[in-house]
Amino acid sequence: MTVDRNRLAALAAEPHFYRGRYRNLEPVPRHGIGDFMRWQLAPGRNFPKGKRFTLLRPDTHSLMSPPEEPQLVWLGHASFLFQYRGLNVLTDPVLSERASPFQLVGPKRYTPPALTVADMPPIQLVLISHNHYDHLDENTVRQLHRRFGDNLRFCIPRGLKQWFEKRGIHNLVELDWWQSEPLSGNREVFCLPAQHFSGRTPTDTNTSLWCSWLLEIDGFRLYFAGDTGYGGIFRKIGELFSPIDLALLPIGAYDPRWFMAPVHVAPEEAVSIHQDIGSRQSVAMHWGTFVLTDEPMDEPPRRLRAALERQGLSETDFRVMQHGEVWSPRSGSDPDSEIPQ
């Protein structure tokens, strides 16, 4: 498959870094601490109840010798294990009990991770979309580095290199939007835009980049959207990379819309991304693990199913996996596990 390298270079030249801060490619509303408090203290606001979903336990022995076909395991939230042709890839691995800098406060995990680092096959590549605590987990990163050492490469957006190097991790691919890096074999990774923001402290907002990733392995294209609101960037991605064989797209953490819409898609918008990028098959993520926003934990899959029906799409086009489910996008769908209960 070919990519228009000249257009990629032209897009990469578009400015998105001003006075030490990154910006989205399209203007989006910015919500400060006042807006956050307005949301948190809204009259009648009820924080959603936590819910533990069914957790399947993958056969760790079979994961060590995966089939030749692409294979996916949902570990929870935005964390997946993707396996294809000898390459084992993790996306935004977060295995801790809380998505927080603290052990006792912050968003709590309600469904345990489907795998521990000790359970995993040799991981060669990790895709990190941005530095929010529910996507960049220091404990998990350190465990992965201790186990796999420099055999493991972290693909990170611009501005995160120093964070990793402070923790003794130097096997890094740091890219800006629309840039790419060839990997061993017939493989290439592309750093692509998302509509979001970054920050781990009150003073570092947008000092590092946020992104989505496209990984091409022998012509198979895996797209990982990371965390994002909806915008015209996805039509551009589709124009450059369609068809995409498998897309991992967020469907949760969207209410209230007045606050979340700029940075988190609702399920209906996730279906639009699926269409915009020319995805052959998509899988839902970013739901069902942590309570981050106001919608009930089990609402996103129901809204996704309704949105697919309105668009005349099948649940095999845009799948909802169970926590711990092992699935191959080329093997068809298991109707018994389409909507977790």
GROMACS .gro file of C-alpha atoms in nm:
model
  341
    1MET     CA    1   0.000   0.000   0.000
    2THR     CA    2   0.122   0.347  -0.082
    3VAL     CA    3   0.086   0.677   0.102
    4ASP     CA    4   0.109   1.026  -0.047
    5ARG     CA    5   0.437   1.129   0.117
    6ASN     CA    6   0.428   1.477  -0.032
    7ARG     CA    7   0.090   1.545   0.126
    8LEU     CA    8   0.210   1.404   0.457
    9ALA     CA    9   0.507   1.643   0.449
   10ALA     CA   10   0.280   1.937   0.369
   11LEU     CA   11   0.045   1.849   0.654
   12ALA     CA   12   0.337   1.805   0.894
   13ALA     CA   13   0.445   2.159   0.815
   14GLU     CA   14   0.117   2.307   0.938
   15PRO     CA   15   0.187   2.489   1.267
   16HIS     CA   16   0.040   2.352   1.588
   17PHE     CA   17   0.296   2.464   1.849
   18TYR     CA   18   0.275   2.817   1.990
   19ARG     CA   19   0.467   2.967   2.281
   20GLY     CA   20   0.563   2.632   2.426
   21ARG     CA   21   0.217   2.474   2.396
   22TYR     CA   22   0.058   2.243   2.140
   23ARG     CA   23  -0.279   2.319   1.983
   24ASN     CA   24  -0.544   2.120   1.802
   25LEU     CA   25  -0.559   2.164   1.426
   26GLU     CA   26  -0.916   2.293   1.448
   27PRO     CA   27  -1.038   2.557   1.695
   28VAL     CA   28  -1.220   2.393   1.987
   29PRO     CA   29  -1.367   2.542   2.305
   30ARG     CA   30  -1.129   2.547   2.599
   31HIS     CA   31  -1.268   2.470   2.943
   32GLY     CA   32  -1.085   2.599   3.248
   33ILE     CA   33  -1.113   2.528   3.618
   34GLY     CA   34  -1.430   2.738   3.641
   35ASP     CA   35  -1.605   2.521   3.384
   36PHE     CA   36  -1.480   2.208   3.558
   37MET     CA   37  -1.626   2.323   3.891
   38ARG     CA   38  -1.953   2.417   3.720
   39TRP     CA   39  -1.975   2.057   3.598
   40GLN     CA   40  -1.872   1.898   3.927
   41LEU     CA   41  -2.107   2.113   4.137
   42ALA     CA   42  -2.407   2.113   3.902
   43PRO     CA   43  -2.737   2.089   4.098
   44GLY     CA   44  -2.879   1.738   4.093
   45ARG     CA   45  -2.566   1.581   3.946
   46ASN     CA   46  -2.540   1.212   4.036
   47PHE     CA   47  -2.204   1.047   3.989
   48PRO     CA   48  -2.258   0.717   3.800
   49LYS     CA   49  -2.230   0.392   3.991
   50GLY     CA   50  -1.932   0.170   3.924
   51LYS     CA   51  -1.997  -0.161   3.752
   52ARG     CA   52  -1.780  -0.468   3.715
   53PHE     CA   53  -1.822  -0.636   3.377
   54THR     CA   54  -1.761  -0.995   3.279
   55LEU     CA   55  -1.390  -1.068   3.265
   56LEU     CA   56  -1.268  -1.344   3.035
   57ARG     CA   57  -0.929  -1.496   3.111
   58PRO     CA   58  -0.713  -1.534   2.798
   59ASP     CA   59  -0.513  -1.852   2.755
   60THR     CA   60  -0.168  -1.706   2.819
   61HIS     CA   61   0.002  -2.013   2.671
   62SER     CA   62  -0.174  -1.962   2.336
   63LEU     CA   63  -0.082  -1.593   2.340
   64MET     CA   64   0.283  -1.697   2.336
   65SER     CA   65   0.227  -1.864   1.997
   66PRO     CA   66  -0.047  -1.661   1.828
   67PRO     CA   67  -0.188  -1.756   1.488
   68GLU     CA   68  -0.064  -1.599   1.167
   69GLU     CA   69  -0.385  -1.397   1.140
   70PRO     CA   70  -0.415  -1.066   1.330
   71GLN     CA   71  -0.531  -1.118   1.688
   72LEU     CA   72  -0.662  -0.870   1.946
   73VAL     CA   73  -0.714  -0.888   2.323
   74TRP     CA   74  -0.899  -0.612   2.509
   75LEU     CA   75  -0.729  -0.556   2.845
   76GLY     CA   76  -0.973  -0.278   2.942
   77HIS     CA   77  -1.022   0.096   2.873
   78ALA     CA   78  -0.782   0.190   2.587
   79SER     CA   79  -0.542  -0.098   2.651
   80PHE     CA   80  -0.517  -0.373   2.389
   81LEU     CA   81  -0.271  -0.646   2.301
   82PHE     CA   82  -0.244  -0.673   1.922
   83GLN     CA   83  -0.052  -0.964   1.768
   84TYR     CA   84   0.039  -1.016   1.404
   85ARG     CA   85   0.324  -1.192   1.226
   86GLY     CA   86   0.549  -1.216   1.529
   87LEU     CA   87   0.489  -0.860   1.650
   88ASN     CA   88   0.325  -0.805   1.990
   89VAL     CA   89   0.193  -0.452   2.042
   90LEU     CA   90   0.029  -0.278   2.339
   91THR     CA   91  -0.182   0.036   2.320
   92ASP     CA   92  -0.189   0.280   2.614
   93PRO     CA   93  -0.124   0.004   2.871
   94VAL     CA   94  -0.288   0.097   3.203
   95LEU     CA   95  -0.302  -0.195   3.447
   96SER     CA   96  -0.308  -0.008   3.780
   97GLU     CA   97  -0.601   0.005   4.022
   98ARG     CA   98  -0.646   0.379   3.970
   99ALA     CA   99  -0.599   0.618   3.680
  100SER     CA  100  -0.437   0.870   3.909
  101PRO     CA  101  -0.102   0.993   4.045
  102PHE     CA  102  -0.223   0.865   4.383
  103GLN     CA  103  -0.292   0.513   4.509
  104LEU     CA  104  -0.592   0.597   4.728
  105VAL     CA  105  -0.781   0.863   4.530
  106GLY     CA  106  -0.874   0.914   4.167
  107PRO     CA  107  -1.073   0.707   3.914
  108LYS     CA  108  -1.093   0.346   4.031
  109ARG     CA  109  -1.078   0.042   3.807
  110TYR     CA  110  -1.395  -0.166   3.836
  111THR     CA  111  -1.302  -0.457   3.609
  112PRO     CA  112  -0.950  -0.596   3.664
  113PRO     CA  113  -0.706  -0.597   3.372
  114ALA     CA  114  -0.729  -0.910   3.161
  115LEU     CA  115  -0.352  -0.967   3.175
  116THR     CA  116  -0.066  -0.872   3.402
  117VAL     CA  117   0.276  -0.783   3.262
  118ALA     CA  118   0.397  -1.124   3.384
  119ASP     CA  119   0.126  -1.293   3.173
  120MET     CA  120   0.222  -1.123   2.850
  121PRO     CA  121   0.413  -1.258   2.553
  122PRO     CA  122   0.731  -1.067   2.460
  123ILE     CA  123   0.614  -0.714   2.383
  124GLN     CA  124   0.815  -0.537   2.113
  125LEU     CA  125   0.612  -0.217   2.068
  126VAL     CA  126   0.395   0.011   2.283
  127LEU     CA  127   0.185   0.292   2.136
  128ILE     CA  128   0.124   0.584   2.375
  129SER     CA  129  -0.137   0.838   2.265
  130HIS     CA  130  -0.084   1.106   2.533
  131ASN     CA  131   0.009   1.156   2.896
  132HIS     CA  132  -0.323   1.157   3.083
  133TYR     CA  133  -0.324   0.912   3.371
  134ASP     CA  134  -0.582   0.680   3.214
  135HIS     CA  135  -0.351   0.642   2.909
  136LEU     CA  136   0.004   0.672   3.046
  137ASP     CA  137   0.046   0.467   3.363
  138GLU     CA  138   0.387   0.496   3.524
  139ASN     CA  139   0.363   0.171   3.719
  140THR     CA  140   0.275  -0.029   3.407
  141VAL     CA  141   0.545   0.142   3.199
  142ARG     CA  142   0.808   0.062   3.462
  143GLN     CA  143   0.694  -0.302   3.483
  144LEU     CA  144   0.710  -0.341   3.106
  145HIS     CA  145   1.059  -0.190   3.093
  146ARG     CA  146   1.183  -0.413   3.375
  147ARG     CA  147   1.056  -0.725   3.204
  148PHE     CA  148   1.139  -0.656   2.839
  149GLY     CA  149   1.420  -0.398   2.862
  150ASP     CA  150   1.552  -0.249   2.541
  151ASN     CA  151   1.380  -0.515   2.332
  152LEU     CA  152   1.071  -0.299   2.383
  153ARG     CA  153   1.021   0.029   2.195
  154PHE     CA  154   0.778   0.297   2.306
  155CYS     CA  155   0.619   0.509   2.032
  156ILE     CA  156   0.537   0.844   2.188
  157PRO     CA  157   0.410   1.184   2.070
  158ARG     CA  158   0.640   1.484   2.066
  159GLY     CA  159   0.731   1.619   2.408
  160LEU     CA  160   0.721   1.295   2.610
  161LYS     CA  161   1.080   1.186   2.554
  162GLN     CA  162   1.212   1.350   2.871
  163TRP     CA  163   0.945   1.181   3.086
  164PHE     CA  164   1.058   0.837   2.966
  165GLU     CA  165   1.429   0.910   2.981
  166LYS     CA  166   1.397   1.020   3.344
  167ARG     CA  167   1.276   0.667   3.412
  168GLY     CA  168   1.570   0.507   3.234
  169ILE     CA  169   1.379   0.427   2.914
  170HIS     CA  170   1.565   0.525   2.597
  171ASN     CA  171   1.436   0.294   2.323
  172LEU     CA  172   1.187   0.552   2.197
  173VAL     CA  173   1.025   0.660   1.873
  174GLU     CA  174   0.915   1.021   1.931
  175LEU     CA  175   0.713   1.168   1.646
  176ASP     CA  176   0.510   1.473   1.556
  177TRP     CA  177   0.178   1.465   1.370
  178TRP     CA  178   0.197   1.320   1.017
  179GLN     CA  179   0.549   1.185   1.073
  180SER     CA  180   0.641   0.818   1.044
  181GLU     CA  181   0.918   0.578   1.137
  182PRO     CA  182   1.009   0.253   0.960
  183LEU     CA  183   1.037  -0.047   1.189
  184SER     CA  184   1.212  -0.378   1.141
  185GLY     CA  185   1.065  -0.589   0.864
  186ASN     CA  186   0.797  -0.454   0.636
  187ARG     CA  187   0.650  -0.232   0.908
  188GLU     CA  188   0.596   0.139   0.961
  189VAL     CA  189   0.432   0.348   1.232
  190PHE     CA  190   0.261   0.682   1.164
  191CYS     CA  191   0.186   0.946   1.427
  192LEU     CA  192  -0.144   1.110   1.332
  193PRO     CA  193  -0.352   1.391   1.484
  194ALA     CA  194  -0.628   1.360   1.740
  195GLN     CA  195  -0.846   1.632   1.892
  196HIS     CA  196  -0.763   1.637   2.260
  197PHE     CA  197  -0.514   1.789   2.509
  198SER     CA  198  -0.239   1.678   2.745
  199GLY     CA  199  -0.120   1.735   3.100
  200ARG     CA  200  -0.037   1.555   3.424
  201THR     CA  201  -0.003   1.858   3.655
  202PRO     CA  202  -0.169   2.202   3.680
  203THR     CA  203   0.129   2.363   3.503
  204ASP     CA  204   0.210   2.133   3.210
  205THR     CA  205  -0.111   2.155   3.005
  206ASN     CA  206  -0.038   2.093   2.636
  207THR     CA  207   0.340   2.101   2.676
  208SER     CA  208   0.347   1.756   2.515
  209LEU     CA  209   0.152   1.636   2.214
  210TRP     CA  210  -0.146   1.400   2.190
  211CYS     CA  211  -0.200   1.176   1.889
  212SER     CA  212  -0.350   0.874   1.722
  213TRP     CA  213  -0.136   0.600   1.565
  214LEU     CA  214  -0.144   0.394   1.250
  215LEU     CA  215   0.069   0.082   1.237
  216GLU     CA  216   0.123  -0.088   0.902
  217ILE     CA  217   0.248  -0.447   0.903
  218ASP     CA  218   0.293  -0.616   0.565
  219GLY     CA  219   0.003  -0.415   0.423
  220PHE     CA  220  -0.230  -0.463   0.722
  221ARG     CA  221  -0.328  -0.129   0.875
  222LEU     CA  222  -0.414  -0.097   1.244
  223TYR     CA  223  -0.543   0.242   1.361
  224PHE     CA  224  -0.548   0.340   1.729
  225ALA     CA  225  -0.742   0.661   1.786
  226GLY     CA  226  -0.625   0.728   2.141
  227ASP     CA  227  -0.846   0.991   2.308
  228THR     CA  228  -1.027   1.236   2.086
  229GLY     CA  229  -1.316   1.463   2.006
  230TYR     CA  230  -1.467   1.466   1.658
  231GLY     CA  231  -1.335   1.683   1.376
  232GLY     CA  232  -1.236   1.706   1.012
  233ILE     CA  233  -0.899   1.544   1.082
  234PHE     CA  234  -1.054   1.203   1.040
  235ARG     CA  235  -1.160   1.271   0.683
  236LYS     CA  236  -0.798   1.370   0.612
  237ILE     CA  237  -0.674   1.049   0.771
  238GLY     CA  238  -0.919   0.853   0.559
  239GLU     CA  239  -0.808   1.029   0.241
  240LEU     CA  240  -0.447   0.929   0.312
  241PHE     CA  241  -0.481   0.582   0.462
  242SER     CA  242  -0.817   0.429   0.365
  243PRO     CA  243  -0.890   0.143   0.372
  244ILE     CA  244  -0.789   0.075   0.730
  245ASP     CA  245  -0.820  -0.290   0.823
  246LEU     CA  246  -0.885  -0.249   1.195
  247ALA     CA  247  -0.956   0.064   1.401
  248LEU     CA  248  -0.966   0.093   1.780
  249LEU     CA  249  -1.208   0.378   1.852
  250PRO     CA  250  -1.328   0.538   2.179
  251ILE     CA  251  -1.700   0.537   2.261
  252GLY     CA  252  -1.712   0.648   2.628
  253ALA     CA  253  -1.649   0.937   2.869
  254TYR     CA  254  -1.873   1.180   2.679
  255ASP     CA  255  -2.122   1.339   2.923
  256PRO     CA  256  -2.197   1.621   2.981
  257ARG     CA  257  -2.161   1.712   2.616
  258TRP     CA  258  -2.115   2.086   2.679
  259PHE     CA  259  -1.793   2.000   2.863
  260MET     CA  260  -1.672   1.679   2.697
  261ALA     CA  261  -1.761   1.719   2.328
  262PRO     CA  262  -1.437   1.897   2.229
  263VAL     CA  263  -1.219   1.614   2.360
  264HIS     CA  264  -1.427   1.291   2.386
  265VAL     CA  265  -1.649   1.150   2.113
  266ALA     CA  266  -1.993   1.009   2.182
  267PRO     CA  267  -2.077   0.670   2.024
  268GLU     CA  268  -2.254   0.837   1.730
  269GLU     CA  269  -1.937   1.033   1.651
  270ALA     CA  270  -1.728   0.719   1.683
  271VAL     CA  271  -1.939   0.569   1.404
  272SER     CA  272  -1.863   0.880   1.196
  273ILE     CA  273  -1.490   0.827   1.256
  274HIS     CA  274  -1.529   0.463   1.149
  275GLN     CA  275  -1.680   0.587   0.823
  276ASP     CA  276  -1.446   0.883   0.773
  277ILE     CA  277  -1.127   0.680   0.798
  278GLY     CA  278  -1.257   0.398   0.579
  279SER     CA  279  -1.231   0.131   0.849
  280ARG     CA  280  -1.320  -0.221   0.743
  281GLN     CA  281  -1.374  -0.325   1.104
  282SER     CA  282  -1.364  -0.125   1.426
  283VAL     CA  283  -1.354  -0.215   1.794
  284ALA     CA  284  -1.491  -0.002   2.078
  285MET     CA  285  -1.269   0.115   2.363
  286HIS     CA  286  -1.247   0.382   2.635
  287TRP     CA  287  -1.551   0.260   2.826
  288GLY     CA  288  -1.646   0.005   3.092
  289THR     CA  289  -1.332   0.021   3.308
  290PHE     CA  290  -1.321   0.354   3.492
  291VAL     CA  291  -1.595   0.602   3.585
  292LEU     CA  292  -1.465   0.924   3.433
  293THR     CA  293  -1.779   1.116   3.335
  294ASP     CA  294  -2.155   1.131   3.386
  295GLU     CA  295  -2.299   0.862   3.158
  296PRO     CA  296  -2.376   0.520   3.312
  297MET     CA  297  -2.090   0.276   3.257
  298ASP     CA  298  -2.303   0.040   3.047
  299GLU     CA  299  -2.461   0.307   2.825
  300PRO     CA  300  -2.192   0.349   2.553
  301PRO     CA  301  -2.242   0.002   2.391
  302ARG     CA  302  -2.619   0.054   2.377
  303ARG     CA  303  -2.581   0.393   2.211
  304LEU     CA  304  -2.325   0.248   1.973
  305ARG     CA  305  -2.563  -0.030   1.866
  306ALA     CA  306  -2.842   0.224   1.805
  307ALA     CA  307  -2.607   0.448   1.605
  308LEU     CA  308  -2.496   0.155   1.389
  309GLU     CA  309  -2.857   0.062   1.317
  310ARG     CA  310  -2.937   0.419   1.209
  311GLN     CA  311  -2.642   0.412   0.968
  312GLY     CA  312  -2.732   0.071   0.829
  313LEU     CA  313  -2.417  -0.084   0.973
  314SER     CA  314  -2.375  -0.417   1.147
  315GLU     CA  315  -2.230  -0.490   1.488
  316THR     CA  316  -1.972  -0.697   1.301
  317ASP     CA  317  -1.855  -0.370   1.139
  318PHE     CA  318  -1.801  -0.204   1.477
  319ARG     CA  319  -1.755  -0.459   1.753
  320VAL     CA  320  -1.784  -0.434   2.131
  321MET     CA  321  -1.546  -0.681   2.295
  322GLN     CA  322  -1.564  -0.835   2.638
  323HIS     CA  323  -1.285  -0.759   2.884
  324GLY     CA  324  -1.023  -1.025   2.817
  325GLU     CA  325  -1.180  -1.146   2.493
  326VAL     CA  326  -0.941  -1.279   2.228
  327TRP     CA  327  -1.062  -1.206   1.875
  328SER     CA  328  -0.932  -1.210   1.519
  329PRO     CA  329  -1.077  -0.947   1.282
  330ARG     CA  330  -1.051  -1.191   0.993
  331SER     CA  331  -1.236  -1.474   1.168
  332GLY     CA  332  -1.581  -1.315   1.183
  333SER     CA  333  -1.796  -1.226   1.482
  334ASP     CA  334  -1.915  -1.416   1.787
  335PRO     CA  335  -2.274  -1.297   1.834
  336ASP     CA  336  -2.281  -1.410   2.196
  337SER     CA  337  -2.028  -1.144   2.296
  338GLU     CA  338  -2.131  -0.843   2.091
  339ILE     CA  339  -2.280  -0.640   2.378
  340PRO     CA  340  -2.123  -0.717   2.717
  341GLN     CA  341  -2.365  -0.744   3.007
   0.00000   0.00000   0.00000
